[in-house]
Amino acid sequence: MGASVEAMGVSDMVMGENEGPRRIALTPAARRALEAAGRLFYERGIHAVGVDLIAAEAGVTKKTLYDRFGSKEQIVVEYLADRDERWRAFLAERLDVPDRELPARERVLAVFDASRAWALEHSSKGCSMVNAHAEISDPAHPAYPVIAGQKQWMLGLFTGLGAEIAPDRAEHLGRTLMLLHEGALVAHGLGIFDDPIGHAREEARALVSTGGV
Amino acid sequence: MGASVEAMGVSDMVMGENEGPRRIALTPAARRALEAAGRLFYERGIHAVGVDLIAAEAGVTKKTLYDRFGSKEQIVVEYLADRDERWRAFLAERLDVPDRELPARERVLAVFDASRAWALEHSSKGCSMVNAHAEISDPAHPAYPVIAGQKQWMLGLFTGLGAEIAPDRAEHLGRTLMLLHEGALVAHGLGIFDDPIGHAREEARALVSTGGV
DNA sequence: ACTCCACTATACAGATCGGTATACCTTGGG
DNA sequence: CCCAAGGTATACCGATCTGTATAGTGGAGT
């Protein structure tokens, strides 16, 4: 594992990954509801947001909400799966540059650059997966695989890049990059200091230029 | 800042820091309530736990809860302040070794060792401050300074240690250690891979042995 | 003896929670 | 022409939410 990722573009990995949940047809009203739910869940927390509020903000009746999604739990799942999907697409745009294969070292930096850009416009309160995990206690919750899957995917991404940089230490390097990245997201969300993702990027640069030793 | 921390023992810094909230006299019933609230808040999330449940778990009436704490909001504040206090004491025991001044490099490692030990017995779901932050949207919430204060204190600790190791790069080194540490706590909470805090410790060791360059 | 104080027990208020039911409107494709 | 699908509007359900009110108990200090 990890090595299998090696030569793939990110967009290849986006496909076929979400075998789990997310089968709901997004009618216009459902799309509006999901947009509102996503915004509210992320900014106020999942338990703090009721379905009445989601319906009101989306300009949709509760009936429609339940016709489309069936339950609040499912709205949560769709929210996380949708956000994950958007993030992966956002990242793919910046990693799979057309007509030019970026070397692995630059792709590592590109991940951090993408995170910084994403954080600035979509993610001022930190990682939605981490935040959702804080509110979900039951491991049997259908959102669990989405959360765990996202983190495993990111770890696989870093490990795959690590394999191109220092094959004998791919796993070690991948994990270190993962820690720096997660730490930077948290630090950004809590405003611990200025531009933590940029700081992590520079540490990552030092790591990959020495081969992760 | 950062340099002022230099020669202090951690226990010195614990004192006089919490000027903010936390003035409540902990009667026996209040102590039981706080213990139950802490356990429930951490494991299930703040909004998912009602005051009735706290009262029931503590073997205390709701009347007593409100006589002691005044509001659920205040229980949350006490929960976080109490946990922060316990963590700092836990850390101080491992940093301020009697009859022997640990060199800064070893104290950095001791922080990660303490975090690993703490995580194993008290913190399987990640950092309570990060998790609480995920549920609190309003920056005017009285728990905000507790959360921000804890992170700033940890950053100050790392920066102070960094100043002893590489005075000209104290801030940079402190921030890098902070990112590794936060990342490790998140990774531990989400179970991304095995023993992330141990991994972060080894990365920290490499960092402080090269002087953080 | 008297009085605080911490506490129990119970009931209730008003709001909001997730979720359901009924009835009606509109639109596009067989 | 019809009818299914997506939608609105509104009312309702039981449960739970934070918070309050009333009444009473037992012990420690003066």
Short mmCIF file of C-alpha atoms (C1' of nucleotides) in Angstrom, two decimals:
data_model
loop_
_atom_site.label_atom_id
_atom_site.label_comp_id
_atom_site.label_asym_id
_atom_site.label_seq_id
_atom_site.Cartn_x
_atom_site.Cartn_y
_atom_site.Cartn_z
CA MET A 1 0.00 0.00 0.00
CA GLY A 2 1.25 3.43 -0.82
CA ALA A 3 3.42 2.18 -3.63
CA SER A 4 0.33 1.35 -5.64
CA VAL A 5 -0.50 5.02 -5.65
CA GLU A 6 2.81 5.96 -7.15
CA ALA A 7 2.17 6.76 -10.77
CA MET A 8 -1.49 7.63 -10.53
CA GLY A 9 -2.87 11.07 -11.03
CA VAL A 10 -4.96 12.30 -8.16
CA SER A 11 -8.03 12.40 -10.33
CA ASP A 12 -7.67 8.69 -10.98
CA MET A 13 -7.82 8.05 -7.30
CA VAL A 14 -10.86 10.23 -6.86
CA MET A 15 -12.84 7.84 -8.99
CA GLY A 16 -13.94 4.59 -7.55
CA GLU A 17 -13.00 5.52 -4.02
CA ASN A 18 -16.36 6.50 -2.62
CA GLU A 19 -17.94 3.10 -2.89
CA GLY A 20 -19.50 3.66 0.49
CA PRO A 21 -22.42 6.06 0.97
CA ARG A 22 -23.62 8.88 -1.33
CA ARG A 23 -26.11 7.65 -3.82
CA ILE A 24 -28.59 10.47 -3.60
CA ALA A 25 -29.77 12.24 -6.73
CA LEU A 26 -29.26 15.94 -6.18
CA THR A 27 -32.36 17.72 -7.39
CA PRO A 28 -32.15 21.54 -7.39
CA ALA A 29 -33.82 21.81 -3.99
CA ALA A 30 -31.59 19.08 -2.60
CA ARG A 31 -28.54 20.89 -3.89
CA ARG A 32 -29.57 24.10 -2.18
CA ALA A 33 -30.24 22.17 1.02
CA LEU A 34 -26.84 20.52 0.89
CA GLU A 35 -25.14 23.84 0.32
CA ALA A 36 -26.92 25.38 3.31
CA ALA A 37 -26.31 22.34 5.48
CA GLY A 38 -22.63 22.33 4.60
CA ARG A 39 -22.20 25.99 5.43
CA LEU A 40 -24.11 25.71 8.71
CA PHE A 41 -22.57 22.42 9.83
CA TYR A 42 -19.09 23.68 9.18
CA GLU A 43 -19.53 27.04 10.86
CA ARG A 44 -21.69 26.12 13.84
CA GLY A 45 -21.17 22.42 14.32
CA ILE A 46 -23.38 19.49 13.40
CA HIS A 47 -25.38 19.06 16.57
CA ALA A 48 -25.91 22.78 16.90
CA VAL A 49 -27.76 22.96 13.60
CA GLY A 50 -31.31 21.68 13.32
CA VAL A 51 -33.11 20.52 10.22
CA ASP A 52 -35.59 23.37 10.50
CA LEU A 53 -32.76 25.86 10.17
CA ILE A 54 -31.29 24.04 7.20
CA ALA A 55 -34.67 24.02 5.48
CA ALA A 56 -35.23 27.70 6.18
CA GLU A 57 -31.78 28.75 5.00
CA ALA A 58 -32.12 26.73 1.83
CA GLY A 59 -35.61 28.01 1.10
CA VAL A 60 -36.88 24.46 1.15
CA THR A 61 -39.54 22.71 3.17
CA LYS A 62 -38.72 20.04 5.68
CA LYS A 63 -40.82 17.65 3.66
CA THR A 64 -38.48 18.07 0.73
CA LEU A 65 -35.47 17.58 2.97
CA TYR A 66 -36.78 14.26 4.19
CA ASP A 67 -37.99 13.22 0.75
CA ARG A 68 -34.44 13.71 -0.61
CA PHE A 69 -32.22 12.68 2.28
CA GLY A 70 -34.37 10.57 4.56
CA SER A 71 -32.70 11.65 7.78
CA LYS A 72 -30.44 14.26 9.29
CA GLU A 73 -27.77 11.61 9.66
CA GLN A 74 -27.77 11.14 5.91
CA ILE A 75 -27.49 14.88 5.36
CA VAL A 76 -24.37 14.78 7.50
CA VAL A 77 -22.95 11.95 5.42
CA GLU A 78 -23.67 13.81 2.19
CA TYR A 79 -22.14 16.97 3.62
CA LEU A 80 -18.87 15.26 4.45
CA ALA A 81 -18.72 13.17 1.26
CA ASP A 82 -19.46 16.25 -0.81
CA ARG A 83 -16.81 18.31 0.90
CA ASP A 84 -14.27 15.54 0.51
CA GLU A 85 -15.10 15.26 -3.16
CA ARG A 86 -14.69 18.98 -3.67
CA TRP A 87 -11.38 18.99 -1.86
CA ARG A 88 -10.01 16.16 -3.94
CA ALA A 89 -11.08 17.88 -7.14
CA PHE A 90 -9.55 21.14 -5.91
CA LEU A 91 -6.33 19.32 -5.17
CA ALA A 92 -6.32 17.41 -8.44
CA GLU A 93 -6.47 20.68 -10.38
CA ARG A 94 -3.24 21.73 -8.72
CA LEU A 95 -1.43 18.40 -8.85
CA ASP A 96 -2.26 17.07 -12.27
CA VAL A 97 -0.96 19.93 -14.34
CA PRO A 98 -1.67 19.31 -18.02
CA ASP A 99 1.25 18.82 -20.44
CA ARG A 100 3.75 18.71 -17.65
CA GLU A 101 4.58 16.09 -15.04
CA LEU A 102 5.50 17.77 -11.78
CA PRO A 103 8.35 16.11 -9.91
CA ALA A 104 7.31 14.55 -6.61
CA ARG A 105 9.08 17.17 -4.53
CA GLU A 106 7.07 19.93 -6.16
CA ARG A 107 3.88 17.96 -5.83
CA VAL A 108 4.39 17.76 -2.09
CA LEU A 109 4.70 21.52 -1.98
CA ALA A 110 1.67 21.80 -4.24
CA VAL A 111 -0.40 19.89 -1.69
CA PHE A 112 0.46 22.40 0.99
CA ASP A 113 -0.17 25.27 -1.38
CA ALA A 114 -3.54 23.83 -2.25
CA SER A 115 -4.37 23.43 1.42
CA ARG A 116 -3.47 27.02 2.09
CA ALA A 117 -5.61 28.25 -0.76
CA TRP A 118 -8.48 25.99 0.27
CA ALA A 119 -8.20 27.05 3.90
CA LEU A 120 -8.34 30.71 2.99
CA GLU A 121 -11.59 30.44 1.09
CA HIS A 122 -13.40 27.40 2.46
CA SER A 123 -11.91 26.30 5.70
CA SER A 124 -11.27 29.01 8.25
CA LYS A 125 -12.36 26.77 11.10
CA GLY A 126 -10.03 23.89 10.40
CA CYS A 127 -10.63 20.48 8.90
CA SER A 128 -14.30 19.55 8.57
CA MET A 129 -13.47 15.87 9.01
CA VAL A 130 -11.65 16.48 12.27
CA ASN A 131 -14.44 18.75 13.47
CA ALA A 132 -17.10 16.24 12.53
CA HIS A 133 -15.18 13.49 14.27
CA ALA A 134 -15.29 15.54 17.45
CA GLU A 135 -19.08 15.38 17.37
CA ILE A 136 -19.57 11.78 16.34
CA SER A 137 -18.98 9.26 19.08
CA ASP A 138 -20.46 6.12 17.61
CA PRO A 139 -18.01 4.32 15.29
CA ALA A 140 -21.03 2.75 13.62
CA HIS A 141 -22.18 6.15 12.42
CA PRO A 142 -22.40 6.13 8.61
CA ALA A 143 -20.22 9.22 8.44
CA TYR A 144 -17.33 7.40 10.05
CA PRO A 145 -16.01 5.72 6.89
CA VAL A 146 -16.10 9.05 5.08
CA ILE A 147 -13.96 10.68 7.75
CA ALA A 148 -11.54 7.79 8.10
CA GLY A 149 -11.43 7.35 4.34
CA GLN A 150 -10.44 10.93 3.76
CA LYS A 151 -7.56 10.74 6.19
CA GLN A 152 -6.38 7.41 4.86
CA TRP A 153 -6.49 8.82 1.36
CA MET A 154 -4.38 11.79 2.37
CA LEU A 155 -1.91 9.51 4.09
CA GLY A 156 -1.78 7.36 0.96
CA LEU A 157 -1.17 10.46 -1.13
CA PHE A 158 1.74 11.58 1.02
CA THR A 159 3.15 8.07 1.21
CA GLY A 160 2.92 7.69 -2.56
CA LEU A 161 4.80 10.94 -3.03
CA GLY A 162 7.27 9.80 -0.41
CA ALA A 163 7.86 6.63 -2.42
CA GLU A 164 8.96 8.70 -5.37
CA ILE A 165 11.31 10.76 -3.27
CA ALA A 166 12.84 8.22 -0.91
CA PRO A 167 11.52 4.73 -1.69
CA ASP A 168 13.16 3.11 1.31
CA ARG A 169 11.62 5.62 3.68
CA ALA A 170 8.32 6.26 1.92
CA GLU A 171 6.12 5.34 4.83
CA HIS A 172 8.17 7.29 7.32
CA LEU A 173 8.27 10.37 5.11
CA GLY A 174 4.58 10.09 4.29
CA ARG A 175 3.65 9.99 7.95
CA THR A 176 5.81 12.96 8.80
CA LEU A 177 4.25 14.99 5.99
CA MET A 178 0.83 13.91 7.23
CA LEU A 179 1.57 15.13 10.75
CA LEU A 180 2.85 18.47 9.52
CA HIS A 181 -0.19 18.86 7.32
CA GLU A 182 -2.74 17.95 9.98
CA GLY A 183 -0.98 20.12 12.52
CA ALA A 184 -1.04 23.03 10.14
CA LEU A 185 -4.78 22.67 9.53
CA VAL A 186 -5.48 22.63 13.24
CA ALA A 187 -3.19 25.58 13.88
CA HIS A 188 -4.90 27.46 11.09
CA GLY A 189 -8.34 26.71 12.47
CA LEU A 190 -7.44 27.82 15.96
CA GLY A 191 -5.39 30.80 14.83
CA ILE A 192 -2.41 29.70 16.89
CA PHE A 193 0.02 31.70 14.78
CA ASP A 194 0.15 33.31 11.36
CA ASP A 195 0.17 31.21 8.21
CA PRO A 196 0.85 27.81 9.77
CA ILE A 197 0.26 26.07 6.45
CA GLY A 198 2.98 28.17 4.87
CA HIS A 199 5.24 27.24 7.76
CA ALA A 200 4.45 23.57 7.31
CA ARG A 201 5.14 23.93 3.61
CA GLU A 202 8.64 25.19 4.31
CA GLU A 203 9.28 22.35 6.75
CA ALA A 204 8.02 19.93 4.12
CA ARG A 205 10.36 21.47 1.61
CA ALA A 206 13.29 20.89 3.93
CA LEU A 207 12.15 17.31 4.48
CA VAL A 208 11.79 16.35 0.86
CA SER A 209 15.01 18.06 -0.19
CA THR A 210 17.02 15.97 2.26
CA GLY A 211 15.14 12.85 1.27
CA GLY A 212 13.16 12.70 4.48
CA VAL A 213 16.08 11.83 6.71
CA MET B 1 8.21 36.53 24.27
CA GLY B 2 9.40 33.01 24.42
CA ALA B 3 12.70 34.04 25.95
CA SER B 4 10.93 35.03 29.15
CA VAL B 5 9.86 31.45 29.55
CA GLU B 6 13.38 30.19 29.34
CA ALA B 7 14.43 29.44 32.86
CA MET B 8 11.02 28.84 34.34
CA GLY B 9 9.77 25.54 35.51
CA VAL B 10 6.47 24.55 33.96
CA SER B 11 4.82 24.64 37.35
CA ASP B 12 5.74 28.30 37.65
CA MET B 13 3.89 29.00 34.47
CA VAL B 14 0.86 27.06 35.56
CA MET B 15 0.34 29.51 38.39
CA GLY B 16 -1.11 32.88 37.64
CA GLU B 17 -2.06 31.94 34.12
CA ASN B 18 -5.75 31.24 34.54
CA GLU B 19 -6.77 34.76 35.47
CA GLY B 20 -9.79 34.35 33.24
CA PRO B 21 -12.76 32.22 34.29
CA ARG B 22 -12.91 29.47 36.90
CA ARG B 23 -13.80 30.84 40.27
CA ILE B 24 -16.28 28.21 41.31
CA ALA B 25 -15.92 26.49 44.64
CA LEU B 26 -15.98 22.78 43.98
CA THR B 27 -18.21 21.20 46.59
CA PRO B 28 -18.31 17.39 46.57
CA ALA B 29 -21.40 17.28 44.41
CA ALA B 30 -19.96 19.88 42.06
CA ARG B 31 -16.79 17.83 41.76
CA ARG B 32 -18.76 14.74 40.84
CA ALA B 33 -20.76 16.75 38.34
CA LEU B 34 -17.62 18.15 36.77
CA GLU B 35 -16.10 14.71 36.52
CA ALA B 36 -19.20 13.34 34.81
CA ALA B 37 -19.52 16.36 32.54
CA GLY B 38 -15.88 16.08 31.52
CA ARG B 39 -16.17 12.43 30.68
CA LEU B 40 -19.40 12.87 28.73
CA PHE B 41 -18.38 16.05 26.94
CA TYR B 42 -15.13 14.52 25.82
CA GLU B 43 -16.57 11.24 24.66
CA ARG B 44 -19.83 12.36 23.09
CA GLY B 45 -19.32 16.04 22.35
CA ILE B 46 -20.59 19.10 24.14
CA HIS B 47 -23.86 19.72 22.33
CA ALA B 48 -24.76 16.03 22.38
CA VAL B 49 -24.77 15.94 26.17
CA GLY B 50 -27.64 17.50 28.09
CA VAL B 51 -27.60 18.73 31.65
CA ASP B 52 -30.10 16.07 32.68
CA LEU B 53 -27.65 13.38 31.65
CA ILE B 54 -24.80 15.05 33.49
CA ALA B 55 -26.90 15.28 36.62
CA ALA B 56 -28.00 11.67 36.37
CA GLU B 57 -24.48 10.34 35.76
CA ALA B 58 -23.12 12.35 38.65
CA GLY B 59 -25.89 11.31 41.02
CA VAL B 60 -26.78 14.94 41.49
CA THR B 61 -29.94 16.90 40.95
CA LYS B 62 -30.24 19.53 38.28
CA LYS B 63 -30.94 22.04 41.00
CA THR B 64 -27.50 21.45 42.45
CA LEU B 65 -25.93 21.74 39.02
CA TYR B 66 -27.43 25.16 38.49
CA ASP B 67 -26.75 26.25 42.07
CA ARG B 68 -23.06 25.48 41.59
CA PHE B 69 -22.42 26.39 37.96
CA GLY B 70 -25.23 28.71 36.95
CA SER B 71 -25.41 27.54 33.36
CA LYS B 72 -24.37 24.78 31.03
CA GLU B 73 -22.04 27.23 29.35
CA GLN B 74 -20.19 27.65 32.61
CA ILE B 75 -19.94 23.88 33.04
CA VAL B 76 -18.25 23.77 29.66
CA VAL B 77 -15.80 26.46 30.72
CA GLU B 78 -15.00 24.61 33.94
CA TYR B 79 -14.59 21.38 32.04
CA LEU B 80 -12.01 22.85 29.69
CA ALA B 81 -10.20 24.86 32.34
CA ASP B 82 -10.05 21.82 34.59
CA ARG B 83 -8.71 19.61 31.85
CA ASP B 84 -6.12 22.18 30.90
CA GLU B 85 -5.06 22.45 34.51
CA ARG B 86 -4.72 18.69 34.84
CA TRP B 87 -2.71 18.46 31.65
CA ARG B 88 -0.30 21.17 32.76
CA ALA B 89 0.20 19.46 36.10
CA PHE B 90 0.70 16.13 34.35
CA LEU B 91 3.28 17.73 32.10
CA ALA B 92 5.02 19.56 34.94
CA GLU B 93 5.58 16.29 36.78
CA ARG B 94 7.50 15.03 33.77
CA LEU B 95 9.39 18.20 32.93
CA ASP B 96 10.43 19.52 36.32
CA VAL B 97 12.36 16.54 37.54
CA PRO B 98 13.57 17.14 41.10
CA ASP B 99 17.32 17.37 41.80
CA ARG B 100 18.16 17.38 38.12
CA GLU B 101 17.79 19.96 35.42
CA LEU B 102 16.91 18.28 32.14
CA PRO B 103 18.59 19.77 29.10
CA ALA B 104 16.20 21.47 26.69
CA ARG B 105 16.55 18.76 24.07
CA GLU B 106 15.40 16.13 26.52
CA ARG B 107 12.59 18.32 27.75
CA VAL B 108 11.24 18.56 24.21
CA LEU B 109 11.17 14.80 24.03
CA ALA B 110 9.62 14.68 27.49
CA VAL B 111 6.71 16.80 26.22
CA PHE B 112 5.98 14.27 23.51
CA ASP B 113 6.40 11.41 25.96
CA ALA B 114 3.97 13.08 28.31
CA SER B 115 1.49 13.60 25.48
CA ARG B 116 1.68 9.97 24.53
CA ALA B 117 1.12 8.84 28.10
CA TRP B 118 -1.74 11.32 28.52
CA ALA B 119 -3.32 10.30 25.25
CA LEU B 120 -3.25 6.65 26.18
CA GLU B 121 -5.16 7.12 29.41
CA HIS B 122 -7.17 10.31 29.02
CA SER B 123 -7.38 11.36 25.44
CA SER B 124 -8.24 8.64 22.96
CA LYS B 125 -10.42 11.01 20.95
CA GLY B 126 -7.84 13.71 20.38
CA CYS B 127 -7.39 17.11 21.92
CA SER B 128 -10.35 18.29 23.99
CA MET B 129 -9.57 21.90 23.11
CA VAL B 130 -9.61 21.23 19.39
CA ASN B 131 -12.79 19.20 19.73
CA ALA B 132 -14.48 21.88 21.80
CA HIS B 133 -13.45 24.50 19.28
CA ALA B 134 -15.24 22.52 16.60
CA GLU B 135 -18.49 22.95 18.51
CA ILE B 136 -18.16 26.56 19.56
CA SER B 137 -18.80 29.07 16.81
CA ASP B 138 -19.16 32.30 18.75
CA PRO B 139 -15.75 33.85 19.54
CA ALA B 140 -17.44 35.64 22.44
CA HIS B 141 -18.11 32.30 24.11
CA PRO B 142 -16.45 32.27 27.56
CA ALA B 143 -14.69 29.03 26.71
CA TYR B 144 -12.81 30.67 23.87
CA PRO B 145 -10.03 32.19 25.97
CA VAL B 146 -9.48 28.85 27.67
CA ILE B 147 -9.00 27.12 24.32
CA ALA B 148 -6.85 29.83 22.80
CA GLY B 149 -4.91 30.19 26.04
CA GLN B 150 -4.02 26.52 26.13
CA LYS B 151 -2.69 26.55 22.59
CA GLN B 152 -0.77 29.77 23.13
CA TRP B 153 0.72 28.31 26.28
CA MET B 154 1.86 25.20 24.44
CA LEU B 155 3.35 27.35 21.69
CA GLY B 156 5.13 29.41 24.34
CA LEU B 157 6.46 26.26 25.92
CA PHE B 158 7.87 24.97 22.64
CA THR B 159 9.26 28.38 21.75
CA GLY B 160 10.91 28.68 25.15
CA LEU B 161 12.54 25.31 24.72
CA GLY B 162 13.51 26.33 21.21
CA ALA B 163 15.24 29.39 22.62
CA GLU B 164 17.48 27.20 24.72
CA ILE B 165 18.35 25.01 21.76
CA ALA B 166 18.73 27.49 18.91
CA PRO B 167 18.21 31.05 20.19
CA ASP B 168 18.28 32.60 16.76
CA ARG B 169 15.61 30.26 15.46
CA ALA B 170 13.55 29.84 18.60
CA GLU B 171 10.28 30.95 17.10
CA HIS B 172 10.71 28.90 13.96
CA LEU B 173 11.66 25.78 15.90
CA GLY B 174 8.86 26.31 18.40
CA ARG B 175 6.30 26.55 15.63
CA THR B 176 7.55 23.44 13.91
CA LEU B 177 7.40 21.48 17.15
CA MET B 178 3.90 22.83 17.71
CA LEU B 179 2.74 21.63 14.29
CA LEU B 180 4.22 18.18 14.82
CA HIS B 181 2.59 17.96 18.21
CA GLU B 182 -0.85 19.11 17.10
CA GLY B 183 -0.70 16.87 14.07
CA ALA B 184 0.19 13.91 16.24
CA LEU B 185 -2.75 14.55 18.57
CA VAL B 186 -5.16 14.70 15.66
CA ALA B 187 -3.69 11.61 14.05
CA HIS B 188 -3.96 9.80 17.36
CA GLY B 189 -7.59 10.81 17.80
CA LEU B 190 -8.56 9.71 14.33
CA GLY B 191 -6.43 6.57 14.39
CA ILE B 192 -4.77 7.50 11.12
CA PHE B 193 -1.77 5.28 11.83
CA ASP B 194 -0.11 3.61 14.78
CA ASP B 195 1.58 5.64 17.48
CA PRO B 196 1.66 9.00 15.73
CA ILE B 197 2.87 10.73 18.89
CA GLY B 198 5.87 8.41 18.99
CA HIS B 199 6.51 9.22 15.36
CA ALA B 200 6.30 12.93 16.06
CA ARG B 201 8.68 12.45 18.97
CA GLU B 202 11.30 10.97 16.69
CA GLU B 203 10.88 13.79 14.20
CA ALA B 204 11.23 16.25 17.06
CA ARG B 205 14.38 14.50 18.16
CA ALA B 206 15.86 14.91 14.69
CA LEU B 207 14.85 18.57 14.70
CA VAL B 208 16.37 19.50 18.03
CA SER B 209 19.57 17.54 17.43
CA THR B 210 20.28 19.54 14.27
CA GLY B 211 19.34 22.77 15.99
CA GLY B 212 16.10 23.11 14.12
CA VAL B 213 17.60 23.87 10.74
"C1'" DA C 1 -31.31 26.71 69.70
"C1'" DC C 2 -30.82 28.98 65.33
"C1'" DT C 3 -29.18 29.59 60.96
"C1'" DC C 4 -26.65 28.84 56.97
"C1'" DC C 5 -25.41 25.72 53.36
"C1'" DA C 6 -25.25 21.90 50.39
"C1'" DC C 7 -28.13 18.90 48.88
"C1'" DT C 8 -32.47 15.90 47.29
"C1'" DA C 9 -36.94 15.34 45.05
"C1'" DT C 10 -40.28 16.65 41.85
"C1'" DA C 11 -42.75 19.26 38.82
"C1'" DC C 12 -42.99 22.46 35.27
"C1'" DA C 13 -42.12 26.14 31.59
"C1'" DG C 14 -41.16 27.33 26.89
"C1'" DA C 15 -38.52 26.25 23.17
"C1'" DT C 16 -36.53 23.27 19.96
"C1'" DC C 17 -35.33 18.67 18.51
"C1'" DG C 18 -35.86 14.96 14.55
"C1'" DG C 19 -39.46 13.24 11.95
"C1'" DT C 20 -44.32 12.52 9.91
"C1'" DA C 21 -48.93 13.59 7.76
"C1'" DT C 22 -52.19 15.92 4.77
"C1'" DA C 23 -53.35 18.65 1.04
"C1'" DC C 24 -52.30 21.17 -2.92
"C1'" DC C 25 -49.61 23.08 -6.92
"C1'" DT C 26 -46.73 22.73 -11.13
"C1'" DT C 27 -44.24 20.71 -14.87
"C1'" DG C 28 -42.63 17.55 -18.41
"C1'" DG C 29 -42.95 13.19 -20.92
"C1'" DG C 30 -45.61 8.98 -22.21
"C1'" DC D 1 -54.80 13.69 -21.42
"C1'" DC D 2 -52.84 11.95 -17.63
"C1'" DC D 3 -49.97 11.15 -14.07
"C1'" DA D 4 -45.78 10.75 -11.70
"C1'" DA D 5 -42.22 13.60 -9.65
"C1'" DG D 6 -40.55 17.53 -7.30
"C1'" DG D 7 -42.05 20.95 -4.89
"C1'" DT D 8 -44.72 24.24 -1.27
"C1'" DA D 9 -47.39 25.15 2.91
"C1'" DT D 10 -48.84 23.93 7.31
"C1'" DA D 11 -49.88 21.41 11.10
"C1'" DC D 12 -48.66 18.02 14.13
"C1'" DC D 13 -46.09 14.20 17.03
"C1'" DG D 14 -43.40 12.76 21.17
"C1'" DA D 15 -39.06 13.57 23.00
"C1'" DT D 16 -35.60 16.38 24.71
"C1'" DC D 17 -33.51 20.80 25.48
"C1'" DT D 18 -31.96 24.62 29.05
"C1'" DG D 19 -33.53 26.59 32.95
"C1'" DT D 20 -36.74 27.66 37.08
"C1'" DA D 21 -39.88 26.96 41.08
"C1'" DT D 22 -41.34 24.85 45.35
"C1'" DA D 23 -40.65 22.17 49.25
"C1'" DG D 24 -37.96 19.68 52.33
"C1'" DT D 25 -33.65 17.21 54.69
"C1'" DG D 26 -29.39 16.88 57.34
"C1'" DG D 27 -25.30 18.58 59.22
"C1'" DA D 28 -21.78 22.05 60.82
"C1'" DG D 29 -20.78 26.55 63.12
"C1'" DT D 30 -21.77 29.98 66.44
#
